[in-house]
Amino acid sequence: MAEVTLSGLSKAYGVTQALRDVSLTIPDGAFVVLLGPTGAGKTTTLRLIAGLDRPDSGDVRIDGVSVLRDTPAQRDIAMVFQQYSLYPHMTVRDNLAFPLRSPMIAMPEDQIATRVAEVARVLRIPHKLDNKATALSGGEMQRVSIGRALVRNPRIYLMDEPLSSLDAKLRAELRIELTRIHAELGATFLYVTHDQIEAMTMASHVGVLDEGRLVQFGTPREIYEEPISTYVASRLGQPRITLLPAEAFGALAPPPPGAAQIGLRPEHILQGEGAPATVHRLEHLGDQTRLHLSLGTHQIVTLADAHTALAPGDSLAIRPHNPLWFDAQGNRLTAPQP
Ligand code: ADP
């Protein structure tokens, strides 16, 4: 169990400033997801915590003690990567046992057997223990990779897009598994992804990175409902938030002072009253329908009932309802709304 504190962490690679003054506390037992597009600094954050790289400035503390002088092994952290790192010629059992047989740990074989059996149970692969690693499906291989992190019972788990190489069905399955494993272990997880569904469904807290800066940290719900900027607002939500000039709806939604953009998620759009929009495309997703509308020259994406009778060319009246307002820099207006 461990609390991780990052303070003023910065790191450059040559001319690239990968992290800029990141401060963050990962509470003991939390499942923190770092969210951001490629290049935002997510992997760099993990590498600095793991000790695979040194920060240019700032500190990494675990349970209040700086670990900057400790080697990766001394930090007692396990990392799971996107690409499974299994020994193909070994059985699943030996792959799982491998970290425990290392000179650093050198656990007695009878304890190893108990530990491997326990992890195989958690991962639901006890019947695969005698398989060669190569005789596994992709999802099973990734479970074993995660298992190699779990056997060690480290203080912190760092996971770098561990599900991104899997197909959609397996990803959905392992999302649920990881949430269950996290709850069962009560361990501290720091998890990197650019998949917003993983962030929304697994995280206790989400940190949003933008070009090396931590721009917002909160529960998935806070990040979704109270984004501090258009950048953060665009990270979560499907369909993506629609951003239009503040005056797009005229007197139907008068902009508050300082507003330059209006942000509309589907729940911010009332249908059946207001300004006439035109349906120009429908995407039937099974349980819901995504509705692409034009309002003058503006494009709006929202949701409709799965069995909507709307068709391309139809007119649909819409009006904003408690939308999000942003200034010209994309920062959220936080002044009380009329
Ligand atoms: P993310 O994981 O969010 O995609 P990274 O932390 O991998 O982002 O990278 C942040 C920035 O630092 C990127 O611009 C990347 O190109 C750069 N970077 C990361 N590692 C190195 C490296 N070893 N050498 C040079 N540049 C790097």
mmCIF file of C-alpha atoms and ligand atoms in Angstrom:
data_model
loop_
_atom_site.group_PDB
_atom_site.id
_atom_site.type_symbol
_atom_site.label_atom_id
_atom_site.label_comp_id
_atom_site.label_asym_id
_atom_site.label_seq_id
_atom_site.Cartn_x
_atom_site.Cartn_y
_atom_site.Cartn_z
ATOM 1 C CA MET A 1 0.000 0.000 0.000
ATOM 2 C CA ALA A 2 1.395 3.387 -0.842
ATOM 3 C CA GLU A 3 0.640 7.012 -1.516
ATOM 4 C CA VAL A 4 2.649 8.581 -4.340
ATOM 5 C CA THR A 5 3.358 12.316 -4.409
ATOM 6 C CA LEU A 6 4.826 14.115 -7.392
ATOM 7 C CA SER A 7 5.972 17.657 -6.756
ATOM 8 C CA GLY A 8 7.130 20.100 -9.391
ATOM 9 C CA LEU A 9 8.236 17.310 -11.690
ATOM 10 C CA SER A 10 9.861 18.445 -14.948
ATOM 11 C CA LYS A 11 11.691 16.508 -17.614
ATOM 12 C CA ALA A 12 13.103 17.451 -21.012
ATOM 13 C CA TYR A 13 14.437 15.153 -23.704
ATOM 14 C CA GLY A 14 16.736 17.382 -25.739
ATOM 15 C CA VAL A 15 14.602 20.289 -26.894
ATOM 16 C CA THR A 16 11.327 18.492 -26.057
ATOM 17 C CA GLN A 17 9.853 19.521 -22.718
ATOM 18 C CA ALA A 18 8.041 16.264 -21.927
ATOM 19 C CA LEU A 19 6.816 17.240 -18.431
ATOM 20 C CA ARG A 20 6.342 20.705 -16.971
ATOM 21 C CA ASP A 21 6.098 21.224 -13.239
ATOM 22 C CA VAL A 22 3.687 18.378 -12.524
ATOM 23 C CA SER A 23 2.408 18.116 -8.965
ATOM 24 C CA LEU A 24 -0.006 15.365 -8.057
ATOM 25 C CA THR A 25 -0.906 13.118 -5.134
ATOM 26 C CA ILE A 26 -2.018 9.585 -5.925
ATOM 27 C CA PRO A 27 -3.876 8.521 -2.792
ATOM 28 C CA ASP A 28 -3.208 5.117 -1.269
ATOM 29 C CA GLY A 29 -5.451 2.551 -2.946
ATOM 30 C CA ALA A 30 -6.536 4.914 -5.734
ATOM 31 C CA PHE A 31 -6.949 3.983 -9.379
ATOM 32 C CA VAL A 32 -5.586 7.045 -11.124
ATOM 33 C CA VAL A 33 -5.853 7.294 -14.893
ATOM 34 C CA LEU A 34 -3.626 9.708 -16.785
ATOM 35 C CA LEU A 35 -5.399 10.886 -19.891
ATOM 36 C CA GLY A 36 -4.057 12.809 -22.834
ATOM 37 C CA PRO A 37 -3.192 12.434 -26.512
ATOM 38 C CA THR A 38 0.088 10.994 -27.775
ATOM 39 C CA GLY A 39 3.018 13.114 -26.622
ATOM 40 C CA ALA A 40 1.207 14.611 -23.608
ATOM 41 C CA GLY A 41 3.764 13.168 -21.168
ATOM 42 C CA LYS A 42 1.926 10.146 -19.781
ATOM 43 C CA THR A 43 4.667 7.568 -20.274
ATOM 44 C CA THR A 44 7.305 10.006 -19.057
ATOM 45 C CA THR A 45 5.370 10.375 -15.794
ATOM 46 C CA LEU A 46 5.378 6.590 -15.314
ATOM 47 C CA ARG A 47 9.074 6.302 -16.169
ATOM 48 C CA LEU A 48 10.013 8.970 -13.632
ATOM 49 C CA ILE A 49 7.998 7.249 -10.901
ATOM 50 C CA ALA A 50 9.450 3.845 -11.791
ATOM 51 C CA GLY A 51 12.983 5.241 -11.785
ATOM 52 C CA LEU A 52 13.660 4.405 -15.433
ATOM 53 C CA ASP A 53 14.434 8.099 -15.993
ATOM 54 C CA ARG A 54 15.532 10.932 -13.699
ATOM 55 C CA PRO A 55 13.587 14.209 -13.531
ATOM 56 C CA ASP A 56 15.388 17.480 -14.293
ATOM 57 C CA SER A 57 13.701 18.966 -11.236
ATOM 58 C CA GLY A 58 11.040 18.060 -8.720
ATOM 59 C CA ASP A 59 10.568 15.062 -6.483
ATOM 60 C CA VAL A 60 8.842 11.677 -6.361
ATOM 61 C CA ARG A 61 7.839 10.544 -2.884
ATOM 62 C CA ILE A 62 6.298 7.266 -1.845
ATOM 63 C CA ASP A 63 4.620 7.381 1.543
ATOM 64 C CA GLY A 64 6.316 10.703 2.163
ATOM 65 C CA VAL A 65 9.869 9.514 1.432
ATOM 66 C CA SER A 66 11.776 10.668 -1.649
ATOM 67 C CA VAL A 67 12.720 7.751 -3.890
ATOM 68 C CA LEU A 68 14.819 9.740 -6.366
ATOM 69 C CA ARG A 69 18.037 8.094 -5.179
ATOM 70 C CA ASP A 70 16.545 4.597 -5.243
ATOM 71 C CA THR A 71 17.001 2.189 -8.136
ATOM 72 C CA PRO A 72 13.872 0.922 -9.910
ATOM 73 C CA ALA A 73 14.116 -2.371 -7.981
ATOM 74 C CA GLN A 74 14.410 -0.565 -4.639
ATOM 75 C CA ARG A 75 11.276 1.448 -5.381
ATOM 76 C CA ASP A 76 9.262 -1.776 -5.376
ATOM 77 C CA ILE A 77 7.027 -0.796 -8.289
ATOM 78 C CA ALA A 78 5.609 -3.077 -10.973
ATOM 79 C CA MET A 79 5.053 -1.916 -14.520
ATOM 80 C CA VAL A 80 2.790 -3.436 -17.177
ATOM 81 C CA PHE A 81 3.355 -2.358 -20.747
ATOM 82 C CA GLN A 82 1.227 -2.343 -23.852
ATOM 83 C CA GLN A 83 3.293 -5.143 -25.383
ATOM 84 C CA TYR A 84 3.276 -8.319 -23.362
ATOM 85 C CA SER A 85 6.723 -9.236 -22.183
ATOM 86 C CA LEU A 86 6.482 -13.001 -21.740
ATOM 87 C CA TYR A 87 9.141 -15.659 -22.222
ATOM 88 C CA PRO A 88 7.583 -17.617 -25.087
ATOM 89 C CA HIS A 89 9.388 -20.914 -24.427
ATOM 90 C CA MET A 90 8.310 -21.002 -20.762
ATOM 91 C CA THR A 91 5.011 -22.200 -19.347
ATOM 92 C CA VAL A 92 2.556 -19.741 -17.888
ATOM 93 C CA ARG A 93 3.535 -21.046 -14.438
ATOM 94 C CA ASP A 94 7.229 -20.310 -15.002
ATOM 95 C CA ASN A 95 6.465 -16.917 -16.528
ATOM 96 C CA LEU A 96 4.520 -16.000 -13.409
ATOM 97 C CA ALA A 97 7.175 -17.443 -11.099
ATOM 98 C CA PHE A 98 10.042 -15.717 -12.898
ATOM 99 C CA PRO A 99 10.003 -12.391 -11.003
ATOM 100 C CA LEU A 100 9.900 -14.253 -7.675
ATOM 101 C CA ARG A 101 12.979 -16.323 -8.571
ATOM 102 C CA SER A 102 15.062 -13.209 -9.250
ATOM 103 C CA PRO A 103 18.118 -12.811 -6.991
ATOM 104 C CA MET A 104 16.532 -9.727 -5.395
ATOM 105 C CA ILE A 105 13.502 -11.673 -4.176
ATOM 106 C CA ALA A 106 14.598 -15.349 -4.282
ATOM 107 C CA MET A 107 11.382 -16.614 -2.758
ATOM 108 C CA PRO A 108 11.381 -20.296 -1.650
ATOM 109 C CA GLU A 109 9.727 -22.557 -4.243
ATOM 110 C CA ASP A 110 6.840 -23.654 -2.021
ATOM 111 C CA GLN A 111 5.877 -20.021 -1.402
ATOM 112 C CA ILE A 112 6.220 -19.324 -5.123
ATOM 113 C CA ALA A 113 3.780 -22.146 -5.887
ATOM 114 C CA THR A 114 1.227 -20.682 -3.471
ATOM 115 C CA ARG A 115 1.654 -17.176 -4.826
ATOM 116 C CA VAL A 116 1.415 -18.254 -8.481
ATOM 117 C CA ALA A 117 -1.739 -20.260 -7.742
ATOM 118 C CA GLU A 118 -3.267 -17.247 -6.011
ATOM 119 C CA VAL A 119 -2.508 -14.881 -8.906
ATOM 120 C CA ALA A 120 -3.754 -17.418 -11.451
ATOM 121 C CA ARG A 121 -7.012 -17.561 -9.520
ATOM 122 C CA VAL A 122 -7.361 -13.762 -9.494
ATOM 123 C CA LEU A 123 -6.680 -13.662 -13.233
ATOM 124 C CA ARG A 124 -8.921 -16.647 -13.900
ATOM 125 C CA ILE A 125 -6.241 -18.637 -15.704
ATOM 126 C CA PRO A 126 -5.514 -21.579 -13.307
ATOM 127 C CA HIS A 127 -6.304 -24.078 -16.072
ATOM 128 C CA LYS A 128 -3.657 -22.465 -18.323
ATOM 129 C CA LEU A 129 -0.691 -22.725 -15.940
ATOM 130 C CA ASP A 130 0.967 -25.597 -17.821
ATOM 131 C CA ASN A 131 0.470 -24.054 -21.278
ATOM 132 C CA LYS A 132 3.411 -22.594 -23.114
ATOM 133 C CA ALA A 133 3.067 -18.810 -23.284
ATOM 134 C CA THR A 134 2.828 -19.080 -27.064
ATOM 135 C CA ALA A 135 -0.250 -21.323 -26.766
ATOM 136 C CA LEU A 136 -2.390 -18.504 -25.374
ATOM 137 C CA SER A 137 -4.791 -16.019 -26.915
ATOM 138 C CA GLY A 138 -3.842 -12.335 -26.904
ATOM 139 C CA GLY A 139 -6.118 -11.654 -23.973
ATOM 140 C CA GLU A 140 -4.652 -14.537 -21.989
ATOM 141 C CA MET A 141 -1.121 -13.355 -22.731
ATOM 142 C CA GLN A 142 -1.956 -9.893 -21.449
ATOM 143 C CA ARG A 143 -3.487 -11.443 -18.320
ATOM 144 C CA VAL A 144 -0.222 -13.296 -17.727
ATOM 145 C CA SER A 145 1.730 -10.048 -18.248
ATOM 146 C CA ILE A 146 -0.454 -8.381 -15.663
ATOM 147 C CA GLY A 147 0.024 -11.477 -13.500
ATOM 148 C CA ARG A 148 3.801 -11.037 -13.615
ATOM 149 C CA ALA A 149 3.250 -7.640 -12.019
ATOM 150 C CA LEU A 150 0.741 -8.976 -9.487
ATOM 151 C CA VAL A 151 2.861 -11.861 -8.139
ATOM 152 C CA ARG A 152 5.386 -9.494 -6.656
ATOM 153 C CA ASN A 153 2.866 -7.661 -4.527
ATOM 154 C CA PRO A 154 4.646 -4.348 -5.126
ATOM 155 C CA ARG A 155 3.791 -1.036 -3.494
ATOM 156 C CA ILE A 156 2.471 0.506 -6.712
ATOM 157 C CA TYR A 157 1.324 -0.719 -10.104
ATOM 158 C CA LEU A 158 2.124 1.395 -13.143
ATOM 159 C CA MET A 159 0.306 0.405 -16.325
ATOM 160 C CA ASP A 160 1.041 1.897 -19.722
ATOM 161 C CA GLU A 161 -1.870 1.305 -22.114
ATOM 162 C CA PRO A 162 -1.991 -2.385 -21.173
ATOM 163 C CA LEU A 163 -5.185 -3.011 -23.142
ATOM 164 C CA SER A 164 -4.542 -1.007 -26.287
ATOM 165 C CA SER A 165 -3.254 -3.920 -28.372
ATOM 166 C CA LEU A 166 -6.336 -6.046 -27.677
ATOM 167 C CA ASP A 167 -9.552 -6.185 -29.655
ATOM 168 C CA ALA A 168 -12.657 -4.362 -28.435
ATOM 169 C CA LYS A 169 -14.298 -7.390 -26.824
ATOM 170 C CA LEU A 170 -11.209 -8.369 -24.831
ATOM 171 C CA ARG A 171 -10.603 -4.773 -23.832
ATOM 172 C CA ALA A 172 -14.113 -4.585 -22.432
ATOM 173 C CA GLU A 173 -13.579 -7.856 -20.559
ATOM 174 C CA LEU A 174 -10.204 -6.879 -19.103
ATOM 175 C CA ARG A 175 -11.515 -3.432 -18.076
ATOM 176 C CA ILE A 176 -13.905 -5.212 -15.778
ATOM 177 C CA GLU A 177 -11.194 -7.660 -14.640
ATOM 178 C CA LEU A 178 -8.758 -4.876 -13.794
ATOM 179 C CA THR A 179 -11.380 -3.011 -11.820
ATOM 180 C CA ARG A 180 -12.118 -6.211 -9.899
ATOM 181 C CA ILE A 181 -8.414 -6.970 -9.339
ATOM 182 C CA HIS A 182 -7.842 -3.428 -8.109
ATOM 183 C CA ALA A 183 -10.716 -3.735 -5.646
ATOM 184 C CA GLU A 184 -9.543 -7.159 -4.495
ATOM 185 C CA LEU A 185 -5.926 -6.072 -3.950
ATOM 186 C CA GLY A 186 -6.727 -2.620 -2.581
ATOM 187 C CA ALA A 187 -3.511 -1.568 -4.341
ATOM 188 C CA THR A 188 -2.469 1.807 -5.773
ATOM 189 C CA PHE A 189 -2.743 1.911 -9.577
ATOM 190 C CA LEU A 190 -1.483 4.558 -11.967
ATOM 191 C CA TYR A 191 -2.790 3.783 -15.403
ATOM 192 C CA VAL A 192 -2.039 5.513 -18.684
ATOM 193 C CA THR A 193 -4.430 5.530 -21.586
ATOM 194 C CA HIS A 194 -5.846 7.647 -24.337
ATOM 195 C CA ASP A 195 -9.064 5.623 -24.218
ATOM 196 C CA GLN A 196 -11.735 7.692 -22.531
ATOM 197 C CA ILE A 197 -13.950 4.686 -21.803
ATOM 198 C CA GLU A 198 -11.150 3.137 -19.751
ATOM 199 C CA ALA A 199 -10.774 6.429 -17.906
ATOM 200 C CA MET A 200 -14.486 6.812 -17.215
ATOM 201 C CA THR A 201 -15.104 3.222 -16.143
ATOM 202 C CA MET A 202 -12.019 2.313 -14.124
ATOM 203 C CA ALA A 203 -10.624 5.464 -12.562
ATOM 204 C CA SER A 204 -11.202 6.730 -9.064
ATOM 205 C CA HIS A 205 -9.355 9.872 -10.237
ATOM 206 C CA VAL A 206 -8.411 11.190 -13.673
ATOM 207 C CA GLY A 207 -5.427 13.435 -14.399
ATOM 208 C CA VAL A 208 -5.535 15.244 -17.732
ATOM 209 C CA LEU A 209 -2.181 16.081 -19.312
ATOM 210 C CA ASP A 210 -1.711 18.713 -22.011
ATOM 211 C CA GLU A 211 1.778 19.086 -23.490
ATOM 212 C CA GLY A 212 3.458 18.003 -20.282
ATOM 213 C CA ARG A 213 1.227 20.009 -17.937
ATOM 214 C CA LEU A 214 -1.281 18.501 -15.569
ATOM 215 C CA VAL A 215 -4.279 20.695 -16.390
ATOM 216 C CA GLN A 216 -6.956 19.048 -14.243
ATOM 217 C CA PHE A 217 -7.205 16.309 -11.626
ATOM 218 C CA GLY A 218 -10.486 15.001 -10.246
ATOM 219 C CA THR A 219 -13.025 12.210 -10.288
ATOM 220 C CA PRO A 220 -14.148 11.097 -13.758
ATOM 221 C CA ARG A 221 -17.453 12.804 -13.034
ATOM 222 C CA GLU A 222 -15.820 16.119 -12.108
ATOM 223 C CA ILE A 223 -13.677 16.012 -15.232
ATOM 224 C CA TYR A 224 -16.736 15.305 -17.365
ATOM 225 C CA GLU A 225 -19.183 17.711 -15.735
ATOM 226 C CA GLU A 226 -16.859 20.499 -14.615
ATOM 227 C CA PRO A 227 -14.038 20.664 -17.166
ATOM 228 C CA ILE A 228 -11.829 23.727 -16.719
ATOM 229 C CA SER A 229 -11.270 24.185 -20.454
ATOM 230 C CA THR A 230 -12.361 23.139 -23.920
ATOM 231 C CA TYR A 231 -9.264 20.891 -23.998
ATOM 232 C CA VAL A 232 -10.398 18.948 -20.931
ATOM 233 C CA ALA A 233 -14.037 18.976 -22.064
ATOM 234 C CA SER A 234 -12.999 17.383 -25.356
ATOM 235 C CA ARG A 235 -11.159 14.523 -23.612
ATOM 236 C CA LEU A 236 -14.269 12.850 -22.178
ATOM 237 C CA GLY A 237 -17.689 12.220 -23.647
ATOM 238 C CA GLN A 238 -19.019 10.376 -26.667
ATOM 239 C CA PRO A 239 -20.087 11.964 -28.883
ATOM 240 C CA ARG A 240 -17.478 14.635 -28.292
ATOM 241 C CA ILE A 241 -18.684 17.961 -26.899
ATOM 242 C CA THR A 242 -19.872 20.353 -29.633
ATOM 243 C CA LEU A 243 -18.119 23.748 -29.447
ATOM 244 C CA LEU A 244 -19.711 26.692 -31.257
ATOM 245 C CA PRO A 245 -19.351 30.472 -31.220
ATOM 246 C CA ALA A 246 -21.064 31.822 -28.097
ATOM 247 C CA GLU A 247 -23.812 33.609 -30.059
ATOM 248 C CA ALA A 248 -24.799 30.552 -32.120
ATOM 249 C CA PHE A 249 -28.264 30.368 -30.532
ATOM 250 C CA GLY A 250 -28.927 34.126 -30.299
ATOM 251 C CA ALA A 251 -31.560 35.060 -27.731
ATOM 252 C CA LEU A 252 -32.298 31.384 -27.013
ATOM 253 C CA ALA A 253 -29.008 31.176 -25.103
ATOM 254 C CA PRO A 254 -27.581 34.653 -24.489
ATOM 255 C CA PRO A 255 -23.844 34.365 -23.766
ATOM 256 C CA PRO A 256 -22.678 35.536 -20.332
ATOM 257 C CA PRO A 257 -20.032 38.295 -20.272
ATOM 258 C CA GLY A 258 -16.674 37.072 -21.521
ATOM 259 C CA ALA A 259 -18.041 33.998 -23.285
ATOM 260 C CA ALA A 260 -16.540 33.205 -26.677
ATOM 261 C CA GLN A 261 -17.698 29.612 -27.079
ATOM 262 C CA ILE A 262 -20.678 27.548 -26.055
ATOM 263 C CA GLY A 263 -20.055 23.878 -25.257
ATOM 264 C CA LEU A 264 -22.892 21.403 -25.748
ATOM 265 C CA ARG A 265 -22.931 17.768 -24.724
ATOM 266 C CA PRO A 266 -26.043 15.766 -25.661
ATOM 267 C CA GLU A 267 -27.543 16.416 -22.214
ATOM 268 C CA HIS A 268 -27.211 20.174 -22.857
ATOM 269 C CA ILE A 269 -29.465 20.069 -25.922
ATOM 270 C CA LEU A 270 -33.246 20.034 -25.560
ATOM 271 C CA GLN A 271 -35.043 18.661 -28.601
ATOM 272 C CA GLY A 272 -38.473 19.695 -29.866
ATOM 273 C CA GLU A 273 -38.249 23.412 -29.074
ATOM 274 C CA GLY A 274 -36.033 26.337 -30.024
ATOM 275 C CA ALA A 275 -34.087 26.951 -33.226
ATOM 276 C CA PRO A 276 -34.699 24.845 -36.343
ATOM 277 C CA ALA A 277 -31.785 22.523 -37.121
ATOM 278 C CA THR A 278 -31.573 20.074 -40.003
ATOM 279 C CA VAL A 279 -30.813 16.389 -39.582
ATOM 280 C CA HIS A 280 -28.110 15.520 -42.048
ATOM 281 C CA ARG A 281 -26.906 12.119 -40.821
ATOM 282 C CA LEU A 282 -27.893 9.396 -38.365
ATOM 283 C CA GLU A 283 -25.600 6.728 -36.936
ATOM 284 C CA HIS A 284 -27.508 3.808 -35.488
ATOM 285 C CA LEU A 285 -25.381 2.339 -32.709
ATOM 286 C CA GLY A 286 -27.901 -0.222 -31.502
ATOM 287 C CA ASP A 287 -28.763 1.112 -28.062
ATOM 288 C CA GLN A 288 -28.807 4.732 -29.244
ATOM 289 C CA THR A 289 -28.611 6.842 -32.353
ATOM 290 C CA ARG A 290 -26.066 9.544 -32.966
ATOM 291 C CA LEU A 291 -27.640 12.562 -34.604
ATOM 292 C CA HIS A 292 -25.642 14.923 -36.805
ATOM 293 C CA LEU A 293 -27.401 18.278 -37.138
ATOM 294 C CA SER A 294 -26.752 21.512 -38.981
ATOM 295 C CA LEU A 295 -27.776 24.803 -37.471
ATOM 296 C CA GLY A 296 -27.033 27.390 -40.147
ATOM 297 C CA THR A 297 -23.348 26.813 -40.854
ATOM 298 C CA HIS A 298 -22.758 25.017 -37.524
ATOM 299 C CA GLN A 299 -22.459 21.268 -37.079
ATOM 300 C CA ILE A 300 -23.841 19.698 -33.901
ATOM 301 C CA VAL A 301 -23.644 16.073 -32.775
ATOM 302 C CA THR A 302 -26.093 14.760 -30.224
ATOM 303 C CA LEU A 303 -28.016 11.611 -29.340
ATOM 304 C CA ALA A 304 -31.503 10.406 -30.130
ATOM 305 C CA ASP A 305 -33.576 7.396 -29.207
ATOM 306 C CA ALA A 306 -32.507 4.069 -30.733
ATOM 307 C CA HIS A 307 -35.829 3.917 -32.590
ATOM 308 C CA THR A 308 -36.026 7.544 -33.637
ATOM 309 C CA ALA A 309 -38.233 8.255 -36.634
ATOM 310 C CA LEU A 310 -35.983 11.127 -37.717
ATOM 311 C CA ALA A 311 -34.451 10.891 -41.171
ATOM 312 C CA PRO A 312 -31.886 12.937 -43.091
ATOM 313 C CA GLY A 313 -33.454 16.196 -44.282
ATOM 314 C CA ASP A 314 -35.878 16.444 -41.352
ATOM 315 C CA SER A 315 -36.077 19.613 -39.320
ATOM 316 C CA LEU A 316 -35.607 19.375 -35.553
ATOM 317 C CA ALA A 317 -35.959 22.292 -33.132
ATOM 318 C CA ILE A 318 -33.213 22.437 -30.488
ATOM 319 C CA ARG A 319 -32.207 24.759 -27.672
ATOM 320 C CA PRO A 320 -29.319 24.784 -25.191
ATOM 321 C CA HIS A 321 -29.997 23.793 -21.605
ATOM 322 C CA ASN A 322 -27.337 24.635 -18.990
ATOM 323 C CA PRO A 323 -24.498 24.595 -21.540
ATOM 324 C CA LEU A 324 -20.812 25.080 -20.688
ATOM 325 C CA TRP A 325 -19.324 28.487 -21.555
ATOM 326 C CA PHE A 326 -15.706 29.156 -22.437
ATOM 327 C CA ASP A 327 -13.683 32.322 -23.026
ATOM 328 C CA ALA A 328 -11.577 33.122 -26.079
ATOM 329 C CA GLN A 329 -8.626 31.162 -24.636
ATOM 330 C CA GLY A 330 -10.811 28.090 -24.155
ATOM 331 C CA ASN A 331 -10.993 28.473 -20.365
ATOM 332 C CA ARG A 332 -14.273 27.679 -18.718
ATOM 333 C CA LEU A 333 -16.270 30.615 -17.380
ATOM 334 C CA THR A 334 -16.878 29.813 -13.760
ATOM 335 C CA ALA A 335 -18.856 32.935 -12.819
ATOM 336 C CA PRO A 336 -22.424 32.088 -11.762
ATOM 337 C CA GLN A 337 -24.655 31.740 -14.818
ATOM 338 C CA PRO A 338 -27.898 33.688 -15.063
HETATM 339 P P1 ADP B 1 2.700 10.063 -24.047
HETATM 340 O O1 ADP B 1 2.998 8.850 -23.217
HETATM 341 O O2 ADP B 1 1.645 10.932 -23.439
HETATM 342 O O3 ADP B 1 2.388 9.724 -25.472
HETATM 343 P P2 ADP B 1 5.494 10.637 -23.684
HETATM 344 O O4 ADP B 1 5.666 10.823 -22.222
HETATM 345 O O5 ADP B 1 5.907 9.329 -24.271
HETATM 346 O O6 ADP B 1 4.001 10.982 -24.079
HETATM 347 O O7 ADP B 1 6.302 11.759 -24.453
HETATM 348 C C1 ADP B 1 6.222 13.141 -24.146
HETATM 349 C C2 ADP B 1 7.121 13.895 -25.107
HETATM 350 O O8 ADP B 1 8.476 13.563 -24.855
HETATM 351 C C3 ADP B 1 6.861 13.555 -26.550
HETATM 352 O O9 ADP B 1 7.022 14.739 -27.319
HETATM 353 C C4 ADP B 1 7.944 12.552 -26.877
HETATM 354 O O10 ADP B 1 8.272 12.584 -28.250
HETATM 355 C C5 ADP B 1 9.082 13.016 -26.008
HETATM 356 N N1 ADP B 1 9.957 11.910 -25.586
HETATM 357 C C6 ADP B 1 9.617 10.910 -24.753
HETATM 358 N N2 ADP B 1 10.652 10.080 -24.540
HETATM 359 C C7 ADP B 1 11.683 10.555 -25.273
HETATM 360 C C8 ADP B 1 13.041 10.137 -25.485
HETATM 361 N N3 ADP B 1 13.550 9.061 -24.881
HETATM 362 N N4 ADP B 1 13.802 10.897 -26.306
HETATM 363 C C9 ADP B 1 13.299 11.986 -26.898
HETATM 364 N N5 ADP B 1 12.043 12.434 -26.744
HETATM 365 C C10 ADP B 1 11.243 11.730 -25.951
#
